[in-house]
Amino acid sequence: MAEQQNDSLVIAGTTYNSRLLVGTGKYKDMDETRLAIEASGAEIVTLAVRRTNIGQNPDEPNLLDVISPEKYTILPNTAGCYDAADAVRTCKLARELLDGRDLVKLEVLGDQKTLYPNIVETLKAAEELVKDNFKVMVYTNDDPIVAKQLEEMGCVAVMPLGSLIGSGLGILNPHNIRIIMENANVPILVDAGVGTPSDAAFAMEMGCEGVLMNTAIAAAQNPVLMASAMRKAIEAGREGYLAGRMPKKAYASASSPMEGLIVG
């Protein structure tokens, strides 16, 4: 019980009670965005700097007016960047707009059809950002070798995809993600592909430190209700992981005690 009470997610020295990280795209309006994020219980909220106004367009609605940096850890991301130079430039803009905050989510994409990470450019951008004292959470594929390289480079969290961004296909290669976790000394969070609460719970049951999602909530018919469901799934999955599942068996075993059976 004590272990459960002290169970927290720590990223770059900051402790969080929620292991669900959420995005801010695809909602019908800012009010729905706010309500869904509140229902999710998330403490880390990511936003695409290239697509979201956080002050760079003074005459347009500012997301930070409804998602307060005083209440949430704002995690700017480089969604929409296809090379290292663009991603680094976007992170520097975010640091300027957010009063020097240096926690960023790096994603450098390979093409518009799959949104699969461009690993060569991701490694290049991560190295440059770490040297520039950014705390980098990095979106990558489910390759254990690449994940370890990003950790050794100094990234504060590694975020392998469950499946393609926005696909809702769930975690297609849990075996690789387990290998990544076995060798990791930084938090491993599933990023992309989660579509249902059961997908989220599965990631947590595997032992992932957290899950980041956007479309699974924003594209639901009732985003606020789905956000609440995802919150509960993350908590249930984590408790299941901490509790430790029963071993699988090839044959049945009776649930009731076998001692004292009436023989006759």
PDB file of C-alpha atoms in Angstrom, residues 32-184:
ATOM      1  CA  GLU A  32     -14.147  21.633 -25.082  1.00  0.00           C
ATOM      2  CA  THR A  33     -10.343  21.494 -24.917  1.00  0.00           C
ATOM      3  CA  ARG A  34     -10.398  22.824 -21.376  1.00  0.00           C
ATOM      4  CA  LEU A  35     -13.173  20.506 -20.201  1.00  0.00           C
ATOM      5  CA  ALA A  36     -11.530  17.392 -21.682  1.00  0.00           C
ATOM      6  CA  ILE A  37      -8.163  18.192 -20.146  1.00  0.00           C
ATOM      7  CA  GLU A  38      -9.759  18.782 -16.773  1.00  0.00           C
ATOM      8  CA  ALA A  39     -11.589  15.441 -17.023  1.00  0.00           C
ATOM      9  CA  SER A  40      -8.371  13.645 -17.978  1.00  0.00           C
ATOM     10  CA  GLY A  41      -6.633  14.688 -14.775  1.00  0.00           C
ATOM     11  CA  ALA A  42      -3.475  15.288 -16.816  1.00  0.00           C
ATOM     12  CA  GLU A  43      -0.786  17.556 -15.421  1.00  0.00           C
ATOM     13  CA  ILE A  44       1.343  17.692 -18.578  1.00  0.00           C
ATOM     14  CA  VAL A  45      -0.337  19.167 -21.653  1.00  0.00           C
ATOM     15  CA  THR A  46       1.376  19.226 -25.017  1.00  0.00           C
ATOM     16  CA  LEU A  47       0.754  21.645 -27.870  1.00  0.00           C
ATOM     17  CA  ALA A  48       2.094  22.009 -31.395  1.00  0.00           C
ATOM     18  CA  VAL A  49       3.960  25.299 -31.534  1.00  0.00           C
ATOM     19  CA  ARG A  50       3.583  25.547 -35.308  1.00  0.00           C
ATOM     20  CA  ARG A  51      -0.209  25.101 -35.162  1.00  0.00           C
ATOM     21  CA  THR A  52      -1.249  26.613 -31.845  1.00  0.00           C
ATOM     22  CA  ASN A  53      -1.223  30.227 -30.805  1.00  0.00           C
ATOM     23  CA  ILE A  54       0.532  30.672 -27.475  1.00  0.00           C
ATOM     24  CA  GLY A  55       1.298  34.320 -27.984  1.00  0.00           C
ATOM     25  CA  GLN A  56       3.036  34.478 -31.351  1.00  0.00           C
ATOM     26  CA  ASN A  57      -0.188  35.876 -32.901  1.00  0.00           C
ATOM     27  CA  PRO A  58      -1.365  38.579 -30.472  1.00  0.00           C
ATOM     28  CA  ASP A  59      -4.662  39.203 -32.312  1.00  0.00           C
ATOM     29  CA  GLU A  60      -5.842  35.567 -32.160  1.00  0.00           C
ATOM     30  CA  PRO A  61      -7.231  33.452 -29.258  1.00  0.00           C
ATOM     31  CA  ASN A  62      -4.415  32.222 -27.046  1.00  0.00           C
ATOM     32  CA  LEU A  63      -4.592  28.619 -25.795  1.00  0.00           C
ATOM     33  CA  LEU A  64      -2.774  29.619 -22.637  1.00  0.00           C
ATOM     34  CA  ASP A  65      -5.811  31.705 -21.660  1.00  0.00           C
ATOM     35  CA  VAL A  66      -7.731  28.441 -21.003  1.00  0.00           C
ATOM     36  CA  ILE A  67      -4.812  26.083 -20.246  1.00  0.00           C
ATOM     37  CA  SER A  68      -2.885  27.991 -17.634  1.00  0.00           C
ATOM     38  CA  PRO A  69       0.897  27.432 -17.357  1.00  0.00           C
ATOM     39  CA  GLU A  70       0.434  28.018 -13.640  1.00  0.00           C
ATOM     40  CA  LYS A  71      -1.780  24.924 -13.376  1.00  0.00           C
ATOM     41  CA  TYR A  72      -0.274  22.655 -16.038  1.00  0.00           C
ATOM     42  CA  THR A  73       3.195  21.819 -17.300  1.00  0.00           C
ATOM     43  CA  ILE A  74       3.015  23.075 -20.860  1.00  0.00           C
ATOM     44  CA  LEU A  75       4.964  20.770 -23.148  1.00  0.00           C
ATOM     45  CA  PRO A  76       5.588  22.422 -26.526  1.00  0.00           C
ATOM     46  CA  ASN A  77       6.133  19.934 -29.329  1.00  0.00           C
ATOM     47  CA  THR A  78       7.596  20.103 -32.803  1.00  0.00           C
ATOM     48  CA  ALA A  79       4.716  18.422 -34.660  1.00  0.00           C
ATOM     49  CA  GLY A  80       4.870  19.322 -38.326  1.00  0.00           C
ATOM     50  CA  CYS A  81       8.675  19.465 -38.471  1.00  0.00           C
ATOM     51  CA  TYR A  82      10.404  17.250 -41.045  1.00  0.00           C
ATOM     52  CA  ASP A  83      14.065  18.051 -40.408  1.00  0.00           C
ATOM     53  CA  ALA A  84      16.318  18.749 -37.457  1.00  0.00           C
ATOM     54  CA  ALA A  85      16.891  22.421 -38.222  1.00  0.00           C
ATOM     55  CA  ASP A  86      13.160  23.166 -38.255  1.00  0.00           C
ATOM     56  CA  ALA A  87      12.613  21.245 -35.011  1.00  0.00           C
ATOM     57  CA  VAL A  88      15.431  23.025 -33.190  1.00  0.00           C
ATOM     58  CA  ARG A  89      14.170  26.404 -34.413  1.00  0.00           C
ATOM     59  CA  THR A  90      10.655  25.555 -33.180  1.00  0.00           C
ATOM     60  CA  CYS A  91      11.918  24.597 -29.720  1.00  0.00           C
ATOM     61  CA  LYS A  92      13.827  27.857 -29.423  1.00  0.00           C
ATOM     62  CA  LEU A  93      10.677  29.796 -30.364  1.00  0.00           C
ATOM     63  CA  ALA A  94       8.733  27.890 -27.717  1.00  0.00           C
ATOM     64  CA  ARG A  95      11.327  28.655 -25.053  1.00  0.00           C
ATOM     65  CA  GLU A  96      11.065  32.323 -25.925  1.00  0.00           C
ATOM     66  CA  LEU A  97       7.240  32.311 -25.795  1.00  0.00           C
ATOM     67  CA  LEU A  98       7.157  30.356 -22.500  1.00  0.00           C
ATOM     68  CA  ASP A  99       9.530  32.547 -20.517  1.00  0.00           C
ATOM     69  CA  GLY A 100      12.554  30.291 -20.812  1.00  0.00           C
ATOM     70  CA  ARG A 101      10.917  26.970 -19.929  1.00  0.00           C
ATOM     71  CA  ASP A 102      13.077  24.263 -21.407  1.00  0.00           C
ATOM     72  CA  LEU A 103      11.004  21.032 -21.333  1.00  0.00           C
ATOM     73  CA  VAL A 104      10.082  20.127 -24.911  1.00  0.00           C
ATOM     74  CA  LYS A 105       8.719  17.194 -26.869  1.00  0.00           C
ATOM     75  CA  LEU A 106      10.778  16.514 -29.950  1.00  0.00           C
ATOM     76  CA  GLU A 107       9.221  14.864 -32.959  1.00  0.00           C
ATOM     77  CA  VAL A 108      10.746  14.960 -36.410  1.00  0.00           C
ATOM     78  CA  LEU A 109       8.560  13.271 -38.981  1.00  0.00           C
ATOM     79  CA  GLY A 110       9.492  11.295 -42.075  1.00  0.00           C
ATOM     80  CA  ASP A 111       6.514  11.876 -44.352  1.00  0.00           C
ATOM     81  CA  GLN A 112       2.952  13.143 -44.272  1.00  0.00           C
ATOM     82  CA  LYS A 113       1.302   9.794 -45.016  1.00  0.00           C
ATOM     83  CA  THR A 114       2.631   7.795 -42.044  1.00  0.00           C
ATOM     84  CA  LEU A 115       3.941  10.550 -39.737  1.00  0.00           C
ATOM     85  CA  TYR A 116       6.559   7.961 -38.866  1.00  0.00           C
ATOM     86  CA  PRO A 117       9.607   9.447 -37.112  1.00  0.00           C
ATOM     87  CA  ASN A 118      12.644  10.369 -39.191  1.00  0.00           C
ATOM     88  CA  ILE A 119      15.245   8.805 -36.931  1.00  0.00           C
ATOM     89  CA  VAL A 120      18.325  10.357 -38.560  1.00  0.00           C
ATOM     90  CA  GLU A 121      16.925  13.866 -38.146  1.00  0.00           C
ATOM     91  CA  THR A 122      15.520  13.038 -34.690  1.00  0.00           C
ATOM     92  CA  LEU A 123      18.962  12.010 -33.405  1.00  0.00           C
ATOM     93  CA  LYS A 124      20.526  15.102 -34.929  1.00  0.00           C
ATOM     94  CA  ALA A 125      17.948  17.437 -33.362  1.00  0.00           C
ATOM     95  CA  ALA A 126      18.063  15.718 -29.969  1.00  0.00           C
ATOM     96  CA  GLU A 127      21.831  16.073 -29.754  1.00  0.00           C
ATOM     97  CA  GLU A 128      21.689  19.771 -30.585  1.00  0.00           C
ATOM     98  CA  LEU A 129      18.828  20.489 -28.169  1.00  0.00           C
ATOM     99  CA  VAL A 130      20.488  18.649 -25.262  1.00  0.00           C
ATOM    100  CA  LYS A 131      23.687  20.645 -25.864  1.00  0.00           C
ATOM    101  CA  ASP A 132      21.541  23.789 -25.712  1.00  0.00           C
ATOM    102  CA  ASN A 133      20.255  22.729 -22.253  1.00  0.00           C
ATOM    103  CA  PHE A 134      16.770  21.709 -23.342  1.00  0.00           C
ATOM    104  CA  LYS A 135      15.117  18.860 -21.443  1.00  0.00           C
ATOM    105  CA  VAL A 136      14.032  16.666 -24.301  1.00  0.00           C
ATOM    106  CA  MET A 137      11.181  14.160 -24.323  1.00  0.00           C
ATOM    107  CA  VAL A 138      11.464  12.429 -27.648  1.00  0.00           C
ATOM    108  CA  TYR A 139       9.006  10.665 -29.948  1.00  0.00           C
ATOM    109  CA  THR A 140      10.587   7.730 -31.714  1.00  0.00           C
ATOM    110  CA  ASN A 141       9.854   4.339 -33.222  1.00  0.00           C
ATOM    111  CA  ASP A 142       9.839   1.128 -31.171  1.00  0.00           C
ATOM    112  CA  ASP A 143      13.466   0.283 -31.922  1.00  0.00           C
ATOM    113  CA  PRO A 144      15.326  -0.577 -28.664  1.00  0.00           C
ATOM    114  CA  ILE A 145      18.695   0.460 -30.123  1.00  0.00           C
ATOM    115  CA  VAL A 146      17.500   3.916 -31.117  1.00  0.00           C
ATOM    116  CA  ALA A 147      15.706   4.343 -27.794  1.00  0.00           C
ATOM    117  CA  LYS A 148      18.935   3.611 -25.920  1.00  0.00           C
ATOM    118  CA  GLN A 149      20.897   6.028 -28.109  1.00  0.00           C
ATOM    119  CA  LEU A 150      18.430   8.805 -27.326  1.00  0.00           C
ATOM    120  CA  GLU A 151      18.672   8.069 -23.597  1.00  0.00           C
ATOM    121  CA  GLU A 152      22.479   8.048 -23.658  1.00  0.00           C
ATOM    122  CA  MET A 153      22.409  11.317 -25.564  1.00  0.00           C
ATOM    123  CA  GLY A 154      20.676  12.919 -22.574  1.00  0.00           C
ATOM    124  CA  CYS A 155      16.965  12.879 -23.384  1.00  0.00           C
ATOM    125  CA  VAL A 156      14.878  12.956 -20.199  1.00  0.00           C
ATOM    126  CA  ALA A 157      12.146  10.612 -21.507  1.00  0.00           C
ATOM    127  CA  VAL A 158      11.803   8.316 -24.503  1.00  0.00           C
ATOM    128  CA  MET A 159       8.400   7.958 -26.161  1.00  0.00           C
ATOM    129  CA  PRO A 160       8.084   5.031 -28.554  1.00  0.00           C
ATOM    130  CA  LEU A 161       4.994   4.870 -30.733  1.00  0.00           C
ATOM    131  CA  GLY A 162       2.343   2.249 -30.070  1.00  0.00           C
ATOM    132  CA  SER A 163       1.296   2.573 -33.704  1.00  0.00           C
ATOM    133  CA  LEU A 164       0.970   5.433 -36.180  1.00  0.00           C
ATOM    134  CA  ILE A 165      -0.103   8.854 -34.917  1.00  0.00           C
ATOM    135  CA  GLY A 166      -3.865   9.263 -34.952  1.00  0.00           C
ATOM    136  CA  SER A 167      -4.478   5.702 -36.141  1.00  0.00           C
ATOM    137  CA  GLY A 168      -6.083   4.273 -32.996  1.00  0.00           C
ATOM    138  CA  LEU A 169      -4.567   0.886 -33.842  1.00  0.00           C
ATOM    139  CA  GLY A 170      -3.282   0.311 -30.317  1.00  0.00           C
ATOM    140  CA  ILE A 171       0.107  -1.124 -29.377  1.00  0.00           C
ATOM    141  CA  LEU A 172       1.203  -3.271 -32.291  1.00  0.00           C
ATOM    142  CA  ASN A 173       4.585  -4.393 -30.996  1.00  0.00           C
ATOM    143  CA  PRO A 174       4.502  -4.795 -27.215  1.00  0.00           C
ATOM    144  CA  HIS A 175       7.533  -7.091 -27.366  1.00  0.00           C
ATOM    145  CA  ASN A 176       9.806  -4.273 -28.558  1.00  0.00           C
ATOM    146  CA  ILE A 177       8.435  -1.827 -26.017  1.00  0.00           C
ATOM    147  CA  ARG A 178       9.139  -4.344 -23.256  1.00  0.00           C
ATOM    148  CA  ILE A 179      12.751  -4.607 -24.454  1.00  0.00           C
ATOM    149  CA  ILE A 180      13.023  -0.811 -24.462  1.00  0.00           C
ATOM    150  CA  MET A 181      11.759  -0.688 -20.854  1.00  0.00           C
ATOM    151  CA  GLU A 182      14.119  -3.457 -19.693  1.00  0.00           C
ATOM    152  CA  ASN A 183      17.141  -1.413 -20.750  1.00  0.00           C
ATOM    153  CA  ALA A 184      15.923   2.060 -19.811  1.00  0.00           C
TER     154      ALA A 184
END
